[in-house]
Amino acid sequence: MVRAADKVDLLVVGSGAAGSVFAAEASAAGKQVVLLEAGPARTPDDLFSSQLWARRQKWGGAHVEEEGNHRVGHNFNAGWGTGGSTMHHYGVWPRLHENDFQTFTEYGRGLDWPFRYAELRPYYDRIQGAVGLSGDATQERWRPPGDAYPMPPVPVFGQGRLLAAGFARLDMHTAPLPLAINSVPYRGRPACLYDGWCDAGCPIGALGNAQTVFLASALKSGATVRNDATVTRLLTRKDGKRIEGVEYRTADGALHRQYADVVVLAAFTVQNARLLLASANSHHPRGLANSSGLVGRYLMTHPTVSLYGMFDEETQPGFGPTGGQLINQDGYDNKLGVKDAYGSFQWIIANAVKPNGLLGIANSRADIHGSELKPFLQRAVNHLGVMTLVAEDVPRAENRVELSDKRDAFGVPLARAVHNLDEPGAALVAHALQQGKAVLDAAGAREQWRGPQAGMHILGGTVMGVNPAKSVTNSYGQSHDIENLYIAGPGLFPGSGAVNPTFTIHALALRAVEQLLRNWP
């Protein structure tokens, strides 16, 4: 039996970054809004500073098959529960640069965005005021134009000072890392304690995530979140021209339908593509919003590697934000600056790191065990320095999300994510790691090592553009094929740049929901 609910104005699939912005703005405008969240219900009172707790906020839904020489790491990057992946993100919020938007026109690589940086700048400025960003724009010599940050930067602890000195000795530059973390009390939320528990969701509310900002605003304006609600299919009218709503399953397995005037698909990159493909019907035989054949295509992830150094000086590596204290983007604005390579990269410097956990000190040296592990940890918890590479990925059609032959518990085909890093991308990473080694040497590290190369963030798969034959949505995330279907999140990105995407996700969502409200169908 299908249980059907009354129609609402706006139905949002997903309660993370983009979905919460849509819900907050639409509910404030008087629209009736329902959000469907596949994961469990959580409030700020449910958060605990624990690595075991932090793991609970990683993906807990249907398995995603992964293939390729540089896999996207879906389980690590995706979220699970109220607030989605914002609840384990580190609040690192740089802006895309002006040269990230027209890479095909300017470099003959990748895809052009359907607008330039100037179009997104006012939304960056408004979002940073609403969320609260700490930093110092005057020291970010690489930063594109924009308003000053509303809060001063976070403090720099021992490892940050040592690593900054290493960059300086090589005539390189550092600046305070722009963070969606309160360095002072801001809009009723307290300042950070600098205890390094960002990935546990920040129990005190100093981190700008969905629960502390836009989702909280949406709930105050009357929006409703339904948890343990796994969307299994998007429904179109009989003529296929408009979305009617969705089908979803609750924890007891019951099948429900929710109808809406407008549907926003904001279930994160891989799941957005999966749902569109799995919702194929006679009018849309290749999947919804897929007349171009590009749903799932141009999948991207930022190649990342953490570098570690052991110092004689005390570094206080357990203190400060998990995301880091400083940033270097000297290697950003010349995408052709490295022979046989292409792309931008940045260093995130002085990440807070715990003894254990997924990104903990012990896991950074799997070769040390037994009687050697304790003395290593005793040194590292007082003398370690960490810096993390974030490199650009080029959108390529062969990197993709597709449907598997296997199905989940509700009969929906699983997603298969295929991603390979090309030779210019690998060359860029190799160059950056040589640079990072030189920085650690210059900073005085007595020994150093690297972590594994992995995928940080997941982007693409539902790219925006001007031409319906070469993109899935317009510049607002509105489907070219179905006018009352919007897609939101990093899947819209036609290019990855080399910065963390959450700030841009929020800015795109604010721009899109305002367009939707101006032109309500």
Short mmCIF file of C-alpha atoms in Angstrom, two decimals:
data_model
loop_
_atom_site.label_atom_id
_atom_site.label_comp_id
_atom_site.label_asym_id
_atom_site.label_seq_id
_atom_site.Cartn_x
_atom_site.Cartn_y
_atom_site.Cartn_z
CA MET A 1 0.00 0.00 0.00
CA VAL A 2 1.23 3.48 -0.88
CA ARG A 3 0.65 6.17 1.74
CA ALA A 4 0.20 9.55 0.06
CA ALA A 5 0.52 12.94 1.76
CA ASP A 6 -1.04 16.24 0.75
CA LYS A 7 0.87 18.37 -1.72
CA VAL A 8 3.35 20.94 -0.38
CA ASP A 9 4.90 23.94 -2.09
CA LEU A 10 8.52 22.79 -1.95
CA LEU A 11 9.94 19.33 -1.38
CA VAL A 12 13.68 19.11 -0.67
CA VAL A 13 15.48 15.79 -0.86
CA GLY A 14 18.39 16.05 1.59
CA SER A 15 19.01 18.29 4.61
CA GLY A 16 22.63 19.30 4.07
CA ALA A 17 24.25 22.49 2.80
CA ALA A 18 22.25 23.25 -0.34
CA GLY A 19 18.97 21.75 0.84
CA SER A 20 19.00 23.75 4.06
CA VAL A 21 19.53 27.04 2.17
CA PHE A 22 16.59 26.29 -0.14
CA ALA A 23 14.43 25.37 2.85
CA ALA A 24 15.37 28.44 4.89
CA GLU A 25 14.75 30.96 2.13
CA ALA A 26 11.55 29.36 0.84
CA SER A 27 9.99 28.89 4.27
CA ALA A 28 10.86 32.47 5.20
CA ALA A 29 9.00 33.52 2.04
CA GLY A 30 5.89 31.72 3.26
CA LYS A 31 6.20 28.49 1.30
CA GLN A 32 5.26 25.18 2.85
CA VAL A 33 8.50 23.18 2.88
CA VAL A 34 9.21 19.52 3.64
CA LEU A 35 12.72 18.03 3.71
CA LEU A 36 13.23 14.28 3.35
CA GLU A 37 16.40 12.99 5.03
CA ALA A 38 17.43 9.36 4.59
CA GLY A 39 19.48 9.31 7.79
CA PRO A 40 18.42 9.49 11.43
CA ALA A 41 17.20 12.52 13.32
CA ARG A 42 19.83 14.46 15.23
CA THR A 43 19.93 17.76 17.06
CA PRO A 44 22.93 19.68 18.41
CA ASP A 45 22.24 18.07 21.79
CA ASP A 46 22.96 14.66 20.26
CA LEU A 47 26.55 15.54 19.28
CA PHE A 48 29.56 14.30 21.23
CA SER A 49 33.30 14.98 20.90
CA SER A 50 34.32 11.44 20.02
CA GLN A 51 35.90 9.74 17.03
CA LEU A 52 33.35 6.94 17.31
CA TRP A 53 30.60 9.54 17.20
CA ALA A 54 32.17 11.27 14.22
CA ARG A 55 32.06 8.01 12.26
CA ARG A 56 28.30 7.81 12.77
CA GLN A 57 27.91 10.95 10.71
CA LYS A 58 29.58 9.40 7.66
CA TRP A 59 27.46 7.73 4.98
CA GLY A 60 25.21 4.95 6.28
CA GLY A 61 22.93 4.36 3.30
CA ALA A 62 23.06 2.06 0.29
CA HIS A 63 26.50 0.83 -0.72
CA VAL A 64 28.23 2.73 -3.53
CA GLU A 65 30.46 0.62 -5.79
CA GLU A 66 33.72 2.38 -6.70
CA GLU A 67 36.17 1.76 -9.53
CA GLY A 68 39.22 3.51 -11.01
CA ASN A 69 42.76 4.49 -10.10
CA HIS A 70 41.57 7.42 -7.95
CA ARG A 71 38.30 6.58 -6.26
CA VAL A 72 36.03 9.30 -4.90
CA GLY A 73 35.68 7.90 -1.36
CA HIS A 74 31.91 8.16 -1.09
CA ASN A 75 31.58 6.72 2.43
CA PHE A 76 34.08 9.22 3.82
CA ASN A 77 32.78 12.30 2.01
CA ALA A 78 29.01 11.82 2.24
CA GLY A 79 26.93 12.44 5.35
CA TRP A 80 24.20 10.57 7.18
CA GLY A 81 21.49 12.16 9.29
CA THR A 82 20.09 15.62 9.88
CA GLY A 83 22.42 18.19 8.34
CA GLY A 84 24.09 15.76 5.95
CA SER A 85 27.82 16.07 5.31
CA THR A 86 27.95 19.57 6.83
CA MET A 87 27.89 17.82 10.20
CA HIS A 88 31.35 16.32 9.70
CA HIS A 89 32.88 19.01 7.50
CA TYR A 90 35.76 21.12 8.77
CA GLY A 91 34.50 24.58 7.87
CA VAL A 92 37.28 25.38 5.38
CA TRP A 93 35.65 28.03 3.17
CA PRO A 94 37.90 29.60 0.52
CA ARG A 95 36.32 31.07 -2.61
CA LEU A 96 36.83 29.76 -6.09
CA HIS A 97 39.21 32.00 -8.05
CA GLU A 98 38.38 34.04 -11.12
CA ASN A 99 40.39 31.67 -13.32
CA ASP A 100 38.30 28.66 -12.22
CA PHE A 101 35.19 29.67 -14.16
CA GLN A 102 36.25 29.65 -17.82
CA THR A 103 38.86 26.90 -18.00
CA PHE A 104 37.87 25.63 -21.44
CA THR A 105 37.91 29.12 -22.95
CA GLU A 106 41.14 30.15 -21.22
CA TYR A 107 43.10 26.88 -21.09
CA GLY A 108 41.33 24.46 -23.42
CA ARG A 109 40.67 22.12 -20.45
CA GLY A 110 37.47 20.93 -18.84
CA LEU A 111 34.19 22.86 -19.03
CA ASP A 112 33.22 26.52 -18.68
CA TRP A 113 30.84 27.59 -15.95
CA PRO A 114 27.74 29.42 -17.27
CA PHE A 115 28.90 32.63 -15.53
CA ARG A 116 32.05 34.23 -14.17
CA TYR A 117 33.19 34.92 -10.61
CA ALA A 118 31.57 38.38 -10.53
CA GLU A 119 28.12 36.77 -10.73
CA LEU A 120 28.75 34.71 -7.61
CA ARG A 121 30.62 37.31 -5.57
CA PRO A 122 27.56 38.98 -3.93
CA TYR A 123 26.26 35.58 -2.84
CA TYR A 124 29.60 34.67 -1.30
CA ASP A 125 29.47 37.97 0.59
CA ARG A 126 25.92 37.44 1.84
CA ILE A 127 26.52 33.84 2.86
CA GLN A 128 29.64 34.71 4.84
CA GLY A 129 27.66 37.33 6.72
CA ALA A 130 24.85 34.90 7.52
CA VAL A 131 27.11 32.03 8.58
CA GLY A 132 30.03 34.00 9.99
CA LEU A 133 33.54 33.49 8.61
CA SER A 134 36.81 34.07 10.41
CA GLY A 135 39.93 35.11 8.54
CA ASP A 136 41.90 38.07 7.22
CA ALA A 137 41.20 38.91 3.59
CA THR A 138 44.04 41.45 3.49
CA GLN A 139 46.60 38.67 4.04
CA GLU A 140 45.07 36.40 1.39
CA ARG A 141 47.03 37.87 -1.51
CA TRP A 142 45.41 35.32 -3.84
CA ARG A 143 41.78 35.93 -2.81
CA PRO A 144 39.40 37.29 -5.46
CA PRO A 145 37.43 40.48 -4.68
CA GLY A 146 34.92 40.32 -1.84
CA ASP A 147 33.85 41.73 1.50
CA ALA A 148 36.10 41.46 4.54
CA TYR A 149 35.37 38.55 6.85
CA PRO A 150 33.02 39.38 9.73
CA MET A 151 35.32 37.81 12.36
CA PRO A 152 39.06 37.90 13.05
CA PRO A 153 41.14 34.80 12.26
CA VAL A 154 41.51 31.83 14.57
CA PRO A 155 44.74 31.74 16.62
CA VAL A 156 47.86 30.04 15.32
CA PHE A 157 49.29 27.30 17.53
CA GLY A 158 52.78 25.81 17.61
CA GLN A 159 52.66 23.69 14.48
CA GLY A 160 51.17 26.57 12.50
CA ARG A 161 54.02 28.88 13.48
CA LEU A 162 56.66 26.30 12.56
CA LEU A 163 55.12 25.44 9.20
CA ALA A 164 54.57 29.12 8.34
CA ALA A 165 58.28 29.70 8.95
CA GLY A 166 59.07 26.87 6.53
CA PHE A 167 56.99 28.48 3.80
CA ALA A 168 58.59 31.87 4.49
CA ARG A 169 62.13 30.45 4.19
CA LEU A 170 61.20 29.35 0.65
CA ASP A 171 59.80 32.83 -0.16
CA MET A 172 56.25 31.45 -0.07
CA HIS A 173 53.29 33.00 1.68
CA THR A 174 50.72 31.98 4.25
CA ALA A 175 47.55 33.63 5.49
CA PRO A 176 44.91 32.77 8.07
CA LEU A 177 42.66 30.01 6.76
CA PRO A 178 39.11 31.27 6.04
CA LEU A 179 36.87 29.21 8.28
CA ALA A 180 33.14 28.96 8.96
CA ILE A 181 34.11 28.79 12.62
CA ASN A 182 33.48 31.47 15.21
CA SER A 183 36.65 33.05 16.51
CA VAL A 184 34.41 35.30 18.63
CA PRO A 185 30.74 34.90 19.59
CA TYR A 186 28.59 35.50 16.51
CA ARG A 187 24.82 35.78 16.12
CA GLY A 188 24.07 33.94 19.32
CA ARG A 189 26.62 31.16 18.73
CA PRO A 190 29.72 30.82 20.95
CA ALA A 191 33.36 31.08 19.96
CA CYS A 192 35.41 27.97 19.17
CA LEU A 193 37.23 26.12 21.98
CA TYR A 194 39.98 25.01 19.53
CA ASP A 195 39.82 21.45 20.79
CA GLY A 196 39.89 19.84 17.33
CA TRP A 197 36.49 18.11 17.26
CA CYS A 198 35.05 19.64 14.08
CA ASP A 199 34.27 16.29 12.45
CA ALA A 200 32.10 15.33 15.44
CA GLY A 201 29.67 18.09 14.45
CA CYS A 202 30.85 20.72 16.95
CA PRO A 203 28.64 20.11 19.99
CA ILE A 204 28.87 23.76 21.14
CA GLY A 205 27.66 25.23 17.82
CA ALA A 206 30.73 27.31 16.91
CA LEU A 207 31.00 25.60 13.51
CA GLY A 208 28.76 26.86 10.72
CA ASN A 209 26.85 23.77 9.64
CA ALA A 210 23.26 23.10 8.59
CA GLN A 211 21.99 22.53 12.12
CA THR A 212 23.40 25.79 13.48
CA VAL A 213 22.47 28.12 10.61
CA PHE A 214 20.12 27.51 7.67
CA LEU A 215 18.32 24.39 8.82
CA ALA A 216 17.72 25.99 12.19
CA SER A 217 16.30 29.02 10.40
CA ALA A 218 14.08 26.84 8.21
CA LEU A 219 12.63 25.02 11.21
CA LYS A 220 11.84 28.32 12.92
CA SER A 221 9.96 29.40 9.79
CA GLY A 222 7.81 26.27 9.80
CA ALA A 223 9.71 23.82 7.58
CA THR A 224 9.46 20.12 8.45
CA VAL A 225 12.21 17.49 8.34
CA ARG A 226 11.21 13.85 7.96
CA ASN A 227 14.05 11.55 8.92
CA ASP A 228 14.61 7.90 8.00
CA ALA A 229 12.93 8.75 4.69
CA THR A 230 14.86 7.19 1.80
CA VAL A 231 13.72 8.55 -1.57
CA THR A 232 13.54 5.72 -4.11
CA ARG A 233 12.00 7.39 -7.15
CA LEU A 234 11.07 10.78 -8.58
CA LEU A 235 7.57 10.91 -10.06
CA THR A 236 6.55 12.83 -13.17
CA ARG A 237 3.10 13.69 -14.49
CA LYS A 238 1.62 11.32 -17.03
CA ASP A 239 2.89 13.53 -19.86
CA GLY A 240 6.40 13.56 -18.36
CA LYS A 241 6.70 17.35 -18.49
CA ARG A 242 6.66 18.13 -14.77
CA ILE A 243 7.67 16.54 -11.50
CA GLU A 244 4.74 15.52 -9.29
CA GLY A 245 6.70 14.45 -6.24
CA VAL A 246 8.65 11.46 -4.95
CA GLU A 247 8.26 8.00 -3.52
CA TYR A 248 10.16 7.19 -0.34
CA ARG A 249 10.52 4.41 2.19
CA THR A 250 10.49 4.84 5.94
CA ALA A 251 12.43 2.74 8.44
CA ASP A 252 9.59 0.23 8.70
CA GLY A 253 9.75 -0.33 4.93
CA ALA A 254 6.43 1.41 4.24
CA LEU A 255 6.11 3.13 0.86
CA HIS A 256 5.06 6.78 0.88
CA ARG A 257 4.43 9.44 -1.74
CA GLN A 258 4.91 13.14 -1.22
CA TYR A 259 3.61 15.55 -3.85
CA ALA A 260 4.93 19.07 -4.38
CA ASP A 261 4.78 22.02 -6.74
CA VAL A 262 8.60 22.09 -6.90
CA VAL A 263 11.15 19.40 -6.05
CA VAL A 264 14.79 20.18 -5.14
CA LEU A 265 17.13 17.23 -5.40
CA ALA A 266 19.89 17.95 -2.87
CA ALA A 267 20.90 14.44 -1.83
CA PHE A 268 24.65 14.92 -2.56
CA THR A 269 26.53 14.22 -5.75
CA VAL A 270 26.37 10.46 -6.27
CA GLN A 271 22.86 9.98 -4.90
CA ASN A 272 21.44 12.81 -7.02
CA ALA A 273 22.69 11.16 -10.20
CA ARG A 274 21.59 7.74 -9.01
CA LEU A 275 18.03 8.86 -8.32
CA LEU A 276 17.70 10.63 -11.66
CA LEU A 277 18.91 7.55 -13.54
CA ALA A 278 16.79 5.17 -11.47
CA SER A 279 13.64 7.24 -12.10
CA ALA A 280 13.58 6.55 -15.85
CA ASN A 281 10.12 6.20 -17.41
CA SER A 282 8.60 6.05 -20.86
CA HIS A 283 8.97 9.80 -21.37
CA HIS A 284 12.51 9.84 -19.97
CA PRO A 285 13.95 6.43 -20.90
CA ARG A 286 17.55 7.37 -20.01
CA GLY A 287 16.56 8.87 -16.68
CA LEU A 288 15.09 12.18 -15.60
CA ALA A 289 16.80 15.43 -16.68
CA ASN A 290 18.95 13.33 -19.00
CA SER A 291 18.08 14.28 -22.58
CA SER A 292 21.76 15.26 -22.90
CA GLY A 293 22.93 11.84 -21.74
CA LEU A 294 25.18 13.61 -19.22
CA VAL A 295 23.56 12.68 -15.91
CA GLY A 296 26.34 11.03 -13.94
CA ARG A 297 29.08 12.32 -16.26
CA TYR A 298 32.02 14.59 -15.36
CA LEU A 299 32.43 13.12 -11.87
CA MET A 300 35.27 14.84 -9.99
CA THR A 301 37.11 14.71 -6.68
CA HIS A 302 40.00 16.76 -5.31
CA PRO A 303 43.20 14.70 -5.05
CA THR A 304 44.51 15.10 -1.51
CA VAL A 305 47.52 13.94 0.48
CA SER A 306 48.48 14.86 4.04
CA LEU A 307 52.16 15.42 4.83
CA TYR A 308 53.48 14.91 8.37
CA GLY A 309 56.65 16.12 10.06
CA MET A 310 58.13 15.48 13.51
CA PHE A 311 59.75 18.50 15.18
CA ASP A 312 61.98 19.06 18.17
CA GLU A 313 59.73 21.91 19.29
CA GLU A 314 56.34 21.34 20.89
CA THR A 315 53.62 21.83 18.28
CA GLN A 316 50.29 21.30 20.12
CA PRO A 317 48.86 19.26 17.22
CA GLY A 318 45.66 18.37 19.07
CA PHE A 319 44.56 22.02 19.29
CA GLY A 320 42.90 24.29 16.77
CA PRO A 321 40.36 23.58 14.04
CA THR A 322 40.51 20.20 12.30
CA GLY A 323 40.52 22.02 8.97
CA GLY A 324 43.72 23.90 9.75
CA GLN A 325 45.01 27.31 10.79
CA LEU A 326 46.71 28.72 7.69
CA ILE A 327 46.48 28.54 3.91
CA ASN A 328 48.91 28.83 1.02
CA GLN A 329 47.70 29.35 -2.56
CA ASP A 330 50.92 30.44 -4.26
CA GLY A 331 50.42 27.58 -6.71
CA TYR A 332 46.85 28.50 -7.62
CA ASP A 333 46.59 31.13 -10.32
CA ASN A 334 48.92 29.65 -12.96
CA LYS A 335 47.22 26.43 -14.03
CA LEU A 336 49.93 25.79 -16.63
CA GLY A 337 52.85 26.56 -14.33
CA VAL A 338 54.06 22.98 -13.93
CA LYS A 339 55.56 21.08 -16.87
CA ASP A 340 53.39 18.21 -18.14
CA ALA A 341 50.75 19.09 -15.55
CA TYR A 342 47.57 21.11 -15.38
CA GLY A 343 45.61 22.70 -12.59
CA SER A 344 45.65 24.69 -9.38
CA PHE A 345 46.50 23.52 -5.88
CA GLN A 346 46.51 24.81 -2.32
CA TRP A 347 47.98 23.85 1.04
CA ILE A 348 45.83 23.74 4.17
CA ILE A 349 48.26 24.10 7.03
CA ALA A 350 48.34 22.91 10.66
CA ASN A 351 45.33 20.62 10.84
CA ALA A 352 44.35 19.59 14.36
CA VAL A 353 44.91 15.85 14.63
CA LYS A 354 43.99 13.30 17.30
CA PRO A 355 45.92 10.17 18.29
CA ASN A 356 43.32 7.85 16.74
CA GLY A 357 40.41 7.98 14.31
CA LEU A 358 40.19 7.87 10.53
CA LEU A 359 42.65 10.73 10.07
CA GLY A 360 44.45 10.22 13.35
CA ILE A 361 48.17 10.01 14.09
CA ALA A 362 48.22 6.23 14.50
CA ASN A 363 46.62 5.67 11.09
CA SER A 364 49.20 7.92 9.45
CA ARG A 365 51.90 5.32 10.24
CA ALA A 366 50.37 1.90 9.73
CA ASP A 367 53.93 0.54 9.53
CA ILE A 368 54.51 1.27 13.23
CA HIS A 369 52.97 -1.26 15.59
CA GLY A 370 53.63 -3.36 18.67
CA SER A 371 56.14 -2.02 21.19
CA GLU A 372 57.14 0.83 18.86
CA LEU A 373 53.68 2.37 18.66
CA LYS A 374 53.46 3.84 22.17
CA PRO A 375 56.73 5.83 22.06
CA PHE A 376 55.89 7.06 18.56
CA LEU A 377 52.49 8.32 19.72
CA GLN A 378 54.02 9.91 22.82
CA ARG A 379 56.35 11.94 20.60
CA ALA A 380 53.78 12.74 17.93
CA VAL A 381 51.05 14.09 20.22
CA ASN A 382 53.46 16.84 21.26
CA HIS A 383 55.75 17.34 18.26
CA LEU A 384 53.78 16.65 15.05
CA GLY A 385 53.06 19.09 12.22
CA VAL A 386 50.52 18.42 9.46
CA MET A 387 49.71 20.06 6.12
CA THR A 388 47.22 18.89 3.51
CA LEU A 389 47.30 19.22 -0.27
CA VAL A 390 44.11 19.99 -2.22
CA ALA A 391 44.57 19.70 -5.99
CA GLU A 392 42.32 20.40 -8.97
CA ASP A 393 40.55 17.65 -10.90
CA VAL A 394 39.55 18.10 -14.54
CA PRO A 395 35.98 17.12 -15.53
CA ARG A 396 36.08 14.23 -17.99
CA ALA A 397 32.99 12.51 -19.35
CA GLU A 398 34.39 9.03 -18.76
CA ASN A 399 34.48 9.70 -15.00
CA ARG A 400 30.92 8.93 -14.10
CA VAL A 401 28.11 7.67 -11.87
CA GLU A 402 26.11 4.83 -13.39
CA LEU A 403 23.65 2.22 -12.16
CA SER A 404 24.85 -1.16 -10.98
CA ASP A 405 23.21 -4.52 -11.68
CA LYS A 406 22.89 -4.91 -7.90
CA ARG A 407 20.06 -3.37 -5.90
CA ASP A 408 19.55 -2.03 -2.41
CA ALA A 409 17.06 -3.26 0.18
CA PHE A 410 14.28 -1.28 -1.50
CA GLY A 411 14.98 -2.60 -4.99
CA VAL A 412 16.74 0.52 -6.31
CA PRO A 413 19.89 -0.10 -8.39
CA LEU A 414 23.07 0.74 -6.53
CA ALA A 415 25.33 3.50 -7.80
CA ARG A 416 28.70 2.73 -9.35
CA ALA A 417 31.19 5.61 -9.22
CA VAL A 418 34.04 5.35 -11.74
CA HIS A 419 36.90 7.83 -11.41
CA ASN A 420 40.43 7.91 -12.80
CA LEU A 421 43.03 10.65 -12.43
CA ASP A 422 44.69 11.59 -15.72
CA GLU A 423 48.44 12.04 -16.26
CA PRO A 424 48.47 15.87 -16.00
CA GLY A 425 46.58 15.58 -12.71
CA ALA A 426 49.03 13.02 -11.38
CA ALA A 427 51.93 15.24 -12.43
CA LEU A 428 50.39 18.17 -10.56
CA VAL A 429 50.13 16.11 -7.37
CA ALA A 430 53.72 14.90 -7.73
CA HIS A 431 54.98 18.47 -8.13
CA ALA A 432 53.00 19.70 -5.13
CA LEU A 433 54.29 16.90 -2.92
CA GLN A 434 57.88 17.79 -3.81
CA GLN A 435 57.10 21.34 -2.77
CA GLY A 436 55.51 20.17 0.48
CA LYS A 437 58.57 18.07 1.34
CA ALA A 438 60.76 21.13 0.83
CA VAL A 439 58.53 23.15 3.16
CA LEU A 440 58.78 20.55 5.93
CA ASP A 441 62.55 20.43 5.51
CA ALA A 442 62.73 24.23 5.68
CA ALA A 443 60.50 24.21 8.77
CA GLY A 444 62.99 21.94 10.56
CA ALA A 445 61.15 18.61 10.54
CA ARG A 446 63.48 15.87 11.84
CA GLU A 447 61.53 13.20 10.00
CA GLN A 448 58.59 13.29 7.65
CA TRP A 449 56.14 11.00 5.92
CA ARG A 450 52.98 11.16 3.84
CA GLY A 451 49.52 9.72 4.10
CA PRO A 452 47.70 7.95 1.26
CA GLN A 453 46.40 9.82 -1.76
CA ALA A 454 42.61 9.98 -1.66
CA GLY A 455 39.58 11.84 -2.94
CA MET A 456 38.47 14.89 -0.98
CA HIS A 457 34.95 16.07 -1.86
CA ILE A 458 32.77 14.74 -4.70
CA LEU A 459 31.63 17.03 -7.50
CA GLY A 460 30.01 16.89 -10.94
CA GLY A 461 27.55 14.38 -12.30
CA THR A 462 24.75 16.90 -12.91
CA VAL A 463 26.71 19.78 -14.38
CA MET A 464 25.21 23.19 -15.09
CA GLY A 465 25.61 25.02 -18.38
CA VAL A 466 24.05 27.16 -21.10
CA ASN A 467 23.53 24.51 -23.79
CA PRO A 468 20.92 21.82 -22.91
CA ALA A 469 22.78 19.38 -25.17
CA LYS A 470 25.97 19.80 -23.12
CA SER A 471 24.69 20.14 -19.57
CA VAL A 472 21.99 18.87 -17.20
CA THR A 473 20.75 22.16 -15.72
CA ASN A 474 20.85 25.87 -16.30
CA SER A 475 22.96 28.17 -14.13
CA TYR A 476 20.40 27.99 -11.30
CA GLY A 477 20.34 24.20 -11.14
CA GLN A 478 16.95 24.12 -12.87
CA SER A 479 16.64 21.06 -15.10
CA HIS A 480 16.70 21.88 -18.80
CA ASP A 481 14.11 19.14 -19.32
CA ILE A 482 11.70 19.56 -16.37
CA GLU A 483 11.10 23.12 -15.25
CA ASN A 484 9.90 22.41 -11.70
CA LEU A 485 12.86 20.14 -10.88
CA TYR A 486 15.92 21.79 -9.34
CA ILE A 487 19.20 20.05 -8.58
CA ALA A 488 21.47 21.47 -5.88
CA GLY A 489 24.90 20.81 -4.43
CA PRO A 490 28.41 20.18 -5.74
CA GLY A 491 27.12 17.95 -8.52
CA LEU A 492 26.34 21.15 -10.43
CA PHE A 493 30.00 22.20 -10.62
CA PRO A 494 31.35 22.15 -14.22
CA GLY A 495 34.86 22.35 -12.74
CA SER A 496 36.39 21.57 -9.38
CA GLY A 497 38.89 24.36 -8.86
CA ALA A 498 41.23 23.47 -6.01
CA VAL A 499 39.32 24.79 -3.01
CA ASN A 500 36.89 23.15 -0.62
CA PRO A 501 33.41 23.46 -2.16
CA THR A 502 31.04 24.09 0.76
CA PHE A 503 31.14 27.90 0.58
CA THR A 504 30.39 27.78 -3.14
CA ILE A 505 27.57 25.25 -2.59
CA HIS A 506 25.87 27.70 -0.24
CA ALA A 507 26.37 30.64 -2.61
CA LEU A 508 24.94 28.71 -5.57
CA ALA A 509 21.95 27.59 -3.52
CA LEU A 510 21.16 31.13 -2.37
CA ARG A 511 21.33 32.40 -5.95
CA ALA A 512 19.11 29.55 -7.14
CA VAL A 513 16.39 29.75 -4.49
CA GLU A 514 16.03 33.49 -5.03
CA GLN A 515 15.53 32.86 -8.76
CA LEU A 516 12.99 30.16 -7.92
CA LEU A 517 11.03 32.44 -5.60
CA ARG A 518 11.04 35.24 -8.18
CA ASN A 519 9.69 32.91 -10.84
CA TRP A 520 7.56 30.53 -8.81
CA PRO A 521 5.97 28.06 -11.27
#
